[in-house]
């Protein structure tokens, strides 16, 4: 029986039976990876953004001393009145950095400032606004609880508590937390070394004149920027022409020097697309047509001990495939954690044309609608060579493979760039 023409051509949608779904490609890439070993000790400030190699166990209590949470009067909770007023004798003062030395007896109190250690014999602080001072006496009414307004030693962090776990990417708050424990150095994991180069006979560097059909090598700069943000060590190997021996040499040199090698261009099925075959002969290769747009072809594999990503050449496809596949892999090498993409829902302000079959990563701009809901608009032309669409965007609009057209007011998932790029 002849195959019905609609099935044979299958061109009513973007479905390609050989194409791997985005999620599966990501899973397959991560499945073969091991976090990098090796670490170094660095001074606390240098630890910012680095990945902790060892757990940090608290060598002390925070706060170190039981202290006052308020400006007011420290007293013994048992002296608080159950009715009427009590008048306590003011016997001294305690300031942060200037503790009251000596013990406070029953019926007495000490003027105390926030952060000052709680004097011996007292366990409660009454705010100054709730006390009445007259001569040498302080009058206090009802409504207070014994123990109030006191920060206990060790209540934030106990001695021996695990405060930071291995794999943690150190934040400004972590630096402060470590400083509060008097920790001057941290053990951080070695950063992955990532070598990359652009491929293409048509590529020219900044400042060179452009001949007919030539383009400036922009991938070199987007890749540099994206890698620098991830916090890896970047080795820029420039441009390599579409010449198999040169490409082979560059690949081997990069693999000898780096943990991860990235190229852009030369992975489609054109005449000058050599990367796939070279990887197959120099190492091991997985080639996928990924059911996504932009960025369909992706070469992934190993050369020697290095991981290899052959990204497409189109400037937007480079960025989309980097963020969807390379960045999660690099983060896993660094932290040992698989991070799920952070997605939020928004209302589309644009009508988006889409055929089912591929996951699309359109470039969007987020805004709040009049009712406070998150809305998203397109950045304009969405071609995979239109780098301006990435530059204008603050999110990817993620349209799942099975999705068709989106109408104005339709719900879509977006992946904000905040935290991603
Ligand atoms: P390719 O996959 O090598 O066929 O490249 C696809 C498209 O991306 C072509 O139009 C190339 O000129 C363009 N392209 C490839 N590499 C770069 C690059 N490094 N910078 C800017 N455009 C590029
Ligand atoms: Mg090319």
Coordinates of C-alpha atoms and ligand atoms in Angstrom, one line a residue:
X1 CA 0.0 0.0 0.0
X2 CA 1.5 3.4 -0.9
X3 CA 2.4 5.6 2.0
X4 CA 0.0 8.5 2.3
X5 CA 1.8 11.6 1.2
X6 CA 1.3 13.5 4.4
X7 CA 3.1 10.9 6.4
X8 CA 5.9 10.5 4.0
X9 CA 6.8 14.1 3.8
X10 CA 5.8 14.9 7.3
X11 CA 6.3 18.5 6.7
X12 CA 3.2 19.8 8.4
X13 CA 5.3 20.1 11.6
X14 CA 8.9 20.2 12.8
X15 CA 9.0 16.6 13.9
X16 CA 12.2 14.7 13.1
X17 CA 12.2 11.1 14.3
X18 CA 16.0 11.1 14.8
X19 CA 16.1 14.3 16.9
X20 CA 16.7 13.9 20.6
X21 CA 14.5 15.9 23.0
X22 CA 16.3 18.7 24.9
X23 CA 15.8 17.1 28.4
X24 CA 17.1 13.8 27.2
X25 CA 20.2 15.3 25.6
X26 CA 20.9 17.2 28.8
X27 CA 20.4 14.0 30.8
X28 CA 22.7 12.0 28.5
X29 CA 25.5 14.6 28.8
X30 CA 25.3 14.7 32.6
X31 CA 25.1 10.9 32.9
X32 CA 28.7 10.4 32.0
X33 CA 30.2 13.1 34.1
X34 CA 32.2 13.1 37.3
X35 CA 32.9 16.2 39.4
X36 CA 36.5 17.5 39.0
X37 CA 38.9 16.5 41.8
X38 CA 41.6 18.7 43.2
X39 CA 41.4 21.7 45.4
X40 CA 43.4 24.6 46.7
X41 CA 43.3 26.9 49.8
X42 CA 42.5 30.5 49.1
X43 CA 42.1 33.6 51.3
X44 CA 38.5 34.3 52.2
X45 CA 37.9 37.1 49.7
X46 CA 39.3 34.9 46.8
X47 CA 36.7 32.3 47.7
X48 CA 33.8 34.4 46.3
X49 CA 32.1 32.5 43.6
X50 CA 34.4 29.5 44.1
X51 CA 33.1 26.0 45.0
X52 CA 33.7 24.8 48.5
X53 CA 35.8 21.5 48.6
X54 CA 35.2 20.6 52.2
X55 CA 32.4 21.1 54.7
X56 CA 32.9 24.0 57.1
X57 CA 32.3 23.0 60.7
X58 CA 31.9 25.8 63.1
X59 CA 34.9 26.2 65.4
X60 CA 32.9 28.4 67.8
X61 CA 29.5 29.5 68.8
X62 CA 27.6 32.4 67.2
X63 CA 26.9 34.6 68.9
X64 CA 30.0 34.0 71.0
X65 CA 28.4 35.6 74.1
X66 CA 24.8 35.9 75.3
X67 CA 24.0 39.5 74.5
X68 CA 21.3 42.1 74.4
X69 CA 19.0 42.4 71.3
X70 CA 17.8 45.8 72.4
X71 CA 18.9 49.1 74.0
X72 CA 17.3 49.1 77.4
X73 CA 17.8 47.6 80.9
X74 CA 19.2 44.2 81.9
X75 CA 17.6 42.6 84.9
X76 CA 16.8 39.3 86.6
X77 CA 13.5 37.9 85.1
X78 CA 12.4 37.0 88.6
X79 CA 12.2 40.7 89.4
X80 CA 9.6 41.4 86.8
X81 CA 6.3 42.5 88.4
X82 CA 3.1 40.5 88.0
X83 CA 1.1 43.6 88.7
X84 CA 1.8 47.3 89.2
X85 CA 5.3 48.7 88.9
X86 CA 8.7 47.6 90.3
X87 CA 11.5 50.0 90.8
X88 CA 15.0 48.6 90.3
X89 CA 18.3 50.3 91.3
X90 CA 20.5 51.2 88.4
X91 CA 24.0 49.9 89.2
X92 CA 26.0 50.4 86.0
X93 CA 26.1 50.2 82.2
X94 CA 27.1 47.7 79.5
X95 CA 27.9 48.7 75.9
X96 CA 28.9 46.6 72.9
X97 CA 32.7 46.1 73.5
X98 CA 32.4 47.3 77.1
X99 CA 30.8 44.7 79.3
X100 CA 29.6 45.4 82.8
X101 CA 32.0 43.6 85.1
X102 CA 30.7 42.2 88.3
X103 CA 27.4 40.6 89.2
X104 CA 24.0 42.2 89.4
X105 CA 22.0 41.4 92.5
X106 CA 18.2 41.0 92.8
X107 CA 16.4 44.3 92.7
X108 CA 19.1 45.9 90.5
X109 CA 19.5 46.5 86.8
X110 CA 22.1 47.6 84.3
X111 CA 21.7 50.1 81.4
X112 CA 22.5 47.9 78.4
X113 CA 23.0 48.6 74.7
X114 CA 22.4 46.3 71.7
X115 CA 25.2 43.7 71.4
X116 CA 26.5 44.2 74.9
X117 CA 27.1 40.9 76.9
X118 CA 24.3 40.2 79.4
X119 CA 25.8 40.9 82.9
X120 CA 26.1 38.1 85.4
X121 CA 22.9 37.8 87.5
X122 CA 20.6 39.1 84.7
X123 CA 18.8 37.2 82.0
X124 CA 16.2 39.6 80.6
X125 CA 16.2 43.0 78.8
X126 CA 13.4 45.5 78.9
X127 CA 13.4 48.0 76.1
X128 CA 14.3 51.6 77.1
X129 CA 11.0 52.8 75.7
X130 CA 9.2 50.6 78.2
X131 CA 11.1 51.8 81.3
X132 CA 10.8 55.0 83.2
X133 CA 14.0 56.4 84.7
X134 CA 13.9 58.7 87.8
X135 CA 17.0 59.5 89.8
X136 CA 18.9 56.3 90.5
X137 CA 15.9 54.1 89.9
X138 CA 14.3 52.4 86.8
X139 CA 10.5 51.7 86.9
X140 CA 9.2 48.7 85.0
X141 CA 5.6 47.6 84.5
X142 CA 3.9 44.4 83.6
X143 CA 3.7 42.6 80.3
X144 CA 7.3 41.4 80.0
X145 CA 8.6 37.8 79.7
X146 CA 11.7 36.5 81.6
X147 CA 14.4 35.9 79.0
X148 CA 13.1 38.4 76.5
X149 CA 15.3 40.5 74.1
X150 CA 18.3 38.3 74.8
X151 CA 20.4 36.5 72.1
X152 CA 21.8 33.3 73.5
X153 CA 25.4 32.2 72.9
X154 CA 25.3 29.6 70.1
X155 CA 21.7 30.3 69.1
X156 CA 22.6 31.1 65.5
X157 CA 25.4 28.5 65.1
X158 CA 26.3 25.8 67.6
X159 CA 29.9 24.7 68.2
X160 CA 30.6 21.9 65.7
X161 CA 27.6 22.6 63.5
X162 CA 28.1 22.1 59.7
X163 CA 27.5 25.5 58.3
X164 CA 28.5 25.1 54.7
X165 CA 28.5 21.9 52.6
X166 CA 31.0 20.8 50.0
X167 CA 29.9 21.9 46.5
X168 CA 28.5 25.2 47.8
X169 CA 29.2 28.1 45.5
X170 CA 30.4 30.8 48.0
X171 CA 28.2 33.9 48.1
X172 CA 28.8 37.3 49.8
X173 CA 26.7 36.1 52.7
X174 CA 28.9 33.0 53.1
X175 CA 32.1 35.2 53.2
X176 CA 30.5 37.1 56.0
X177 CA 29.4 33.9 57.8
X178 CA 32.9 32.5 57.5
X179 CA 34.3 35.8 58.8
X180 CA 31.9 35.6 61.8
X181 CA 33.6 32.3 62.6
X182 CA 37.1 33.8 62.2
X183 CA 37.9 31.5 59.3
X184 CA 40.5 33.2 57.1
X185 CA 41.0 30.6 54.4
X186 CA 38.8 28.2 52.5
X187 CA 39.4 25.0 50.6
X188 CA 37.9 25.5 47.1
X189 CA 37.8 23.1 44.2
X190 CA 40.0 23.5 41.2
X191 CA 38.3 25.5 38.4
X192 CA 37.7 23.6 35.1
X193 CA 40.1 24.7 32.3
X194 CA 38.0 25.3 29.2
X195 CA 39.6 25.8 25.8
X196 CA 37.5 27.1 22.9
X197 CA 37.9 28.2 19.3
X198 CA 35.7 29.3 16.4
X199 CA 35.8 27.5 13.1
X200 CA 35.0 29.0 9.6
X201 CA 36.9 30.3 6.6
X202 CA 34.5 33.3 6.5
X203 CA 35.4 34.5 10.0
X204 CA 37.4 37.7 10.5
X205 CA 38.7 39.3 13.7
X206 CA 37.7 42.7 15.0
X207 CA 39.5 45.5 13.1
X208 CA 40.1 43.5 9.9
X209 CA 38.3 44.6 6.7
X210 CA 35.4 42.3 5.7
X211 CA 35.6 40.7 2.3
X212 CA 32.5 39.6 0.5
X213 CA 30.6 36.9 2.5
X214 CA 32.8 37.3 5.5
X215 CA 31.6 38.0 9.1
X216 CA 33.2 39.0 12.3
X217 CA 33.8 36.3 14.8
X218 CA 31.3 37.1 17.4
X219 CA 31.1 33.6 19.0
X220 CA 34.6 34.1 20.3
X221 CA 33.3 36.9 22.5
X222 CA 29.9 35.5 23.5
X223 CA 31.7 32.2 24.5
X224 CA 34.4 34.2 26.4
X225 CA 31.7 36.1 28.3
X226 CA 29.5 33.0 29.1
X227 CA 32.5 31.0 30.3
X228 CA 33.9 33.8 32.4
X229 CA 30.5 34.1 34.1
X230 CA 30.4 30.4 35.0
X231 CA 33.7 31.0 36.7
X232 CA 36.0 28.6 34.8
X233 CA 39.5 29.2 33.6
X234 CA 39.2 30.3 30.0
X235 CA 41.7 29.4 27.2
X236 CA 40.8 31.3 24.0
X237 CA 42.4 29.6 21.0
X238 CA 41.1 32.0 18.4
X239 CA 39.8 31.0 15.0
X240 CA 40.7 27.9 13.1
X241 CA 39.9 27.6 9.4
X242 CA 37.8 24.9 7.8
X243 CA 40.8 22.7 7.2
X244 CA 40.8 19.2 8.6
X245 CA 44.5 18.9 9.5
X246 CA 44.4 22.3 11.2
X247 CA 41.2 21.5 13.0
X248 CA 42.6 18.2 14.2
X249 CA 45.8 19.9 15.5
X250 CA 43.8 22.5 17.3
X251 CA 41.5 19.9 18.8
X252 CA 44.4 17.8 20.1
X253 CA 46.2 20.8 21.5
X254 CA 43.1 22.0 23.2
X255 CA 42.4 18.6 24.7
X256 CA 45.9 18.3 26.0
X257 CA 45.5 21.6 27.9
X258 CA 42.0 21.7 29.0
X259 CA 39.3 19.7 30.9
X260 CA 36.7 20.8 28.4
X261 CA 37.0 21.8 24.8
X262 CA 34.3 23.8 23.0
X263 CA 34.1 24.8 19.3
X264 CA 31.5 26.7 17.4
X265 CA 30.6 26.0 13.8
X266 CA 31.2 23.2 11.4
X267 CA 28.7 20.7 12.9
X268 CA 25.9 20.7 10.3
X269 CA 25.9 18.6 7.3
X270 CA 27.5 21.1 4.9
X271 CA 30.6 20.7 2.7
X272 CA 32.9 22.3 5.2
X273 CA 31.5 20.7 8.4
X274 CA 34.4 18.5 9.6
X275 CA 34.0 18.6 13.4
X276 CA 31.9 15.5 13.6
X277 CA 34.2 13.2 11.6
X278 CA 37.3 14.6 13.3
X279 CA 35.9 13.9 16.7
X280 CA 35.0 10.4 15.6
X281 CA 38.6 9.7 14.6
X282 CA 40.3 11.6 17.5
X283 CA 38.1 10.5 20.3
X284 CA 34.6 9.2 21.0
X285 CA 31.6 11.0 19.6
X286 CA 27.9 11.4 20.1
X287 CA 26.2 13.5 17.5
X288 CA 22.7 14.6 18.1
X289 CA 20.2 16.4 16.2
X290 CA 18.4 17.9 19.1
X291 CA 14.7 18.7 18.8
X292 CA 15.2 22.3 19.5
X293 CA 15.3 25.7 17.8
X294 CA 17.7 27.3 17.5
X295 CA 20.6 24.9 17.8
X296 CA 19.6 21.6 16.2
X297 CA 23.0 20.0 15.7
X298 CA 25.3 19.3 18.6
X299 CA 28.4 17.2 18.8
X300 CA 29.3 15.8 22.2
X301 CA 32.1 13.4 23.2
X302 CA 35.6 13.1 24.5
X303 CA 39.1 13.6 23.2
X304 CA 41.6 12.0 25.5
X305 CA 40.7 13.0 29.0
X306 CA 38.7 16.0 27.9
X307 CA 35.1 16.6 27.4
X308 CA 34.1 18.0 24.0
X309 CA 31.2 20.2 22.9
X310 CA 30.9 21.0 19.2
X311 CA 28.3 23.8 19.2
X312 CA 26.5 25.1 16.1
X313 CA 27.9 28.2 14.3
X314 CA 24.9 30.5 14.3
X315 CA 25.5 33.2 17.0
X316 CA 22.1 32.6 18.8
X317 CA 22.4 28.9 18.6
X318 CA 25.8 29.0 20.3
X319 CA 24.3 30.9 23.2
X320 CA 21.2 28.8 23.5
X321 CA 23.1 25.4 23.4
X322 CA 25.7 26.8 25.8
X323 CA 23.1 27.7 28.4
X324 CA 21.0 24.6 27.9
X325 CA 23.8 22.0 27.7
X326 CA 27.3 23.3 28.4
X327 CA 26.6 25.4 31.4
X328 CA 24.8 22.7 33.3
X329 CA 27.7 20.3 32.5
X330 CA 30.3 22.8 33.7
X331 CA 28.3 23.5 36.8
X332 CA 28.1 19.7 37.5
X333 CA 31.9 19.4 37.0
X334 CA 32.4 22.2 39.5
X335 CA 29.7 21.4 42.1
X336 CA 28.6 17.9 41.6
X337 CA 25.0 19.1 41.6
X338 CA 22.5 18.8 38.8
X339 CA 20.6 22.1 38.6
X340 CA 17.1 22.0 37.1
X341 CA 16.4 25.0 34.9
X342 CA 14.6 27.7 36.7
X343 CA 11.3 28.4 34.9
X344 CA 8.4 30.7 35.7
X345 CA 5.1 31.3 34.0
X346 CA 4.2 34.4 32.1
X347 CA 1.5 35.7 29.9
X348 CA 2.4 36.3 26.3
X349 CA 2.1 39.8 24.9
X350 CA 2.9 38.5 21.5
X351 CA 1.5 36.1 19.1
X352 CA 4.1 33.4 18.4
X353 CA 4.1 31.2 15.4
X354 CA 5.3 27.7 16.2
X355 CA 5.1 24.3 14.6
X356 CA 5.0 21.3 16.9
X357 CA 8.1 19.0 17.0
X358 CA 10.9 21.1 18.5
X359 CA 11.4 22.9 21.8
X360 CA 11.9 26.5 21.0
X361 CA 13.9 29.1 22.9
X362 CA 12.6 32.4 21.8
X363 CA 14.1 35.5 23.2
X364 CA 11.8 37.6 25.4
X365 CA 11.5 40.7 27.6
X366 CA 9.7 40.4 30.9
X367 CA 7.4 43.0 32.4
X368 CA 4.6 43.3 35.0
X369 CA 1.1 43.7 33.6
X370 CA -1.4 46.1 35.1
X371 CA -2.8 43.3 37.3
X372 CA 0.7 42.5 38.6
X373 CA 1.1 39.4 36.6
X374 CA 4.4 38.6 34.8
X375 CA 4.1 39.2 31.1
X376 CA 6.6 38.6 28.3
X377 CA 7.1 40.0 24.8
X378 CA 9.3 38.9 22.0
X379 CA 12.5 40.9 21.3
X380 CA 11.7 41.1 17.6
X381 CA 13.2 39.0 14.8
X382 CA 14.0 35.5 16.1
X383 CA 16.4 34.2 13.5
X384 CA 19.3 32.1 14.8
X385 CA 21.8 34.6 13.4
X386 CA 20.1 37.6 15.0
X387 CA 22.4 38.1 18.0
X388 CA 20.6 41.4 18.9
X389 CA 17.6 39.2 20.0
X390 CA 19.9 37.8 22.7
X391 CA 21.3 41.2 23.6
X392 CA 17.8 42.7 24.1
X393 CA 16.4 39.7 25.9
X394 CA 16.2 39.1 29.6
X395 CA 14.7 35.6 29.3
X396 CA 14.2 32.7 27.1
X397 CA 10.6 31.9 26.3
X398 CA 10.6 28.1 26.4
X399 CA 8.0 26.6 24.1
X400 CA 7.8 22.9 24.6
X401 CA 8.1 20.5 21.6
X402 CA 4.5 19.7 21.3
X403 CA 3.3 23.3 21.6
X404 CA 1.8 25.0 18.5
X405 CA 1.1 28.7 18.0
X406 CA 0.8 30.9 21.1
X407 CA -1.9 33.6 21.1
X408 CA -1.7 36.9 22.8
X409 CA -2.7 36.3 26.4
X410 CA -1.5 32.6 26.3
X411 CA 0.5 31.2 29.2
X412 CA 4.2 30.4 28.5
X413 CA 7.2 29.3 30.5
X414 CA 10.1 31.6 30.7
X415 CA 13.7 31.0 31.9
X416 CA 14.9 34.4 33.3
X417 CA 18.5 35.3 32.5
X418 CA 18.9 36.6 36.1
X419 CA 21.0 34.0 37.7
X420 CA 21.4 32.1 34.4
X421 CA 23.7 34.5 32.5
Ligands
LIG1 P1 28.3 26.7 10.4 O1 27.6 25.8 11.4 O2 29.8 26.6 10.5 O3 27.8 26.4 9.0 O4 27.9 28.2 10.7 C1 26.5 28.6 10.6 C2 26.4 30.1 10.5 O5 27.0 30.7 11.6 C3 27.1 30.6 9.3 O6 26.4 31.7 8.7 C4 28.4 31.2 9.9 O7 29.0 32.2 9.1 C5 28.0 31.6 11.2 N1 29.1 31.6 12.1 C6 29.8 30.5 12.4 N2 30.8 30.8 13.3 C7 30.6 32.1 13.6 C8 31.3 32.9 14.5 N3 32.3 32.5 15.2 N4 30.9 34.2 14.6 C9 29.8 34.6 13.9 N5 29.1 33.9 13.1 C10 29.5 32.6 12.9
LIG2 MG1 31.3 26.9 9.2

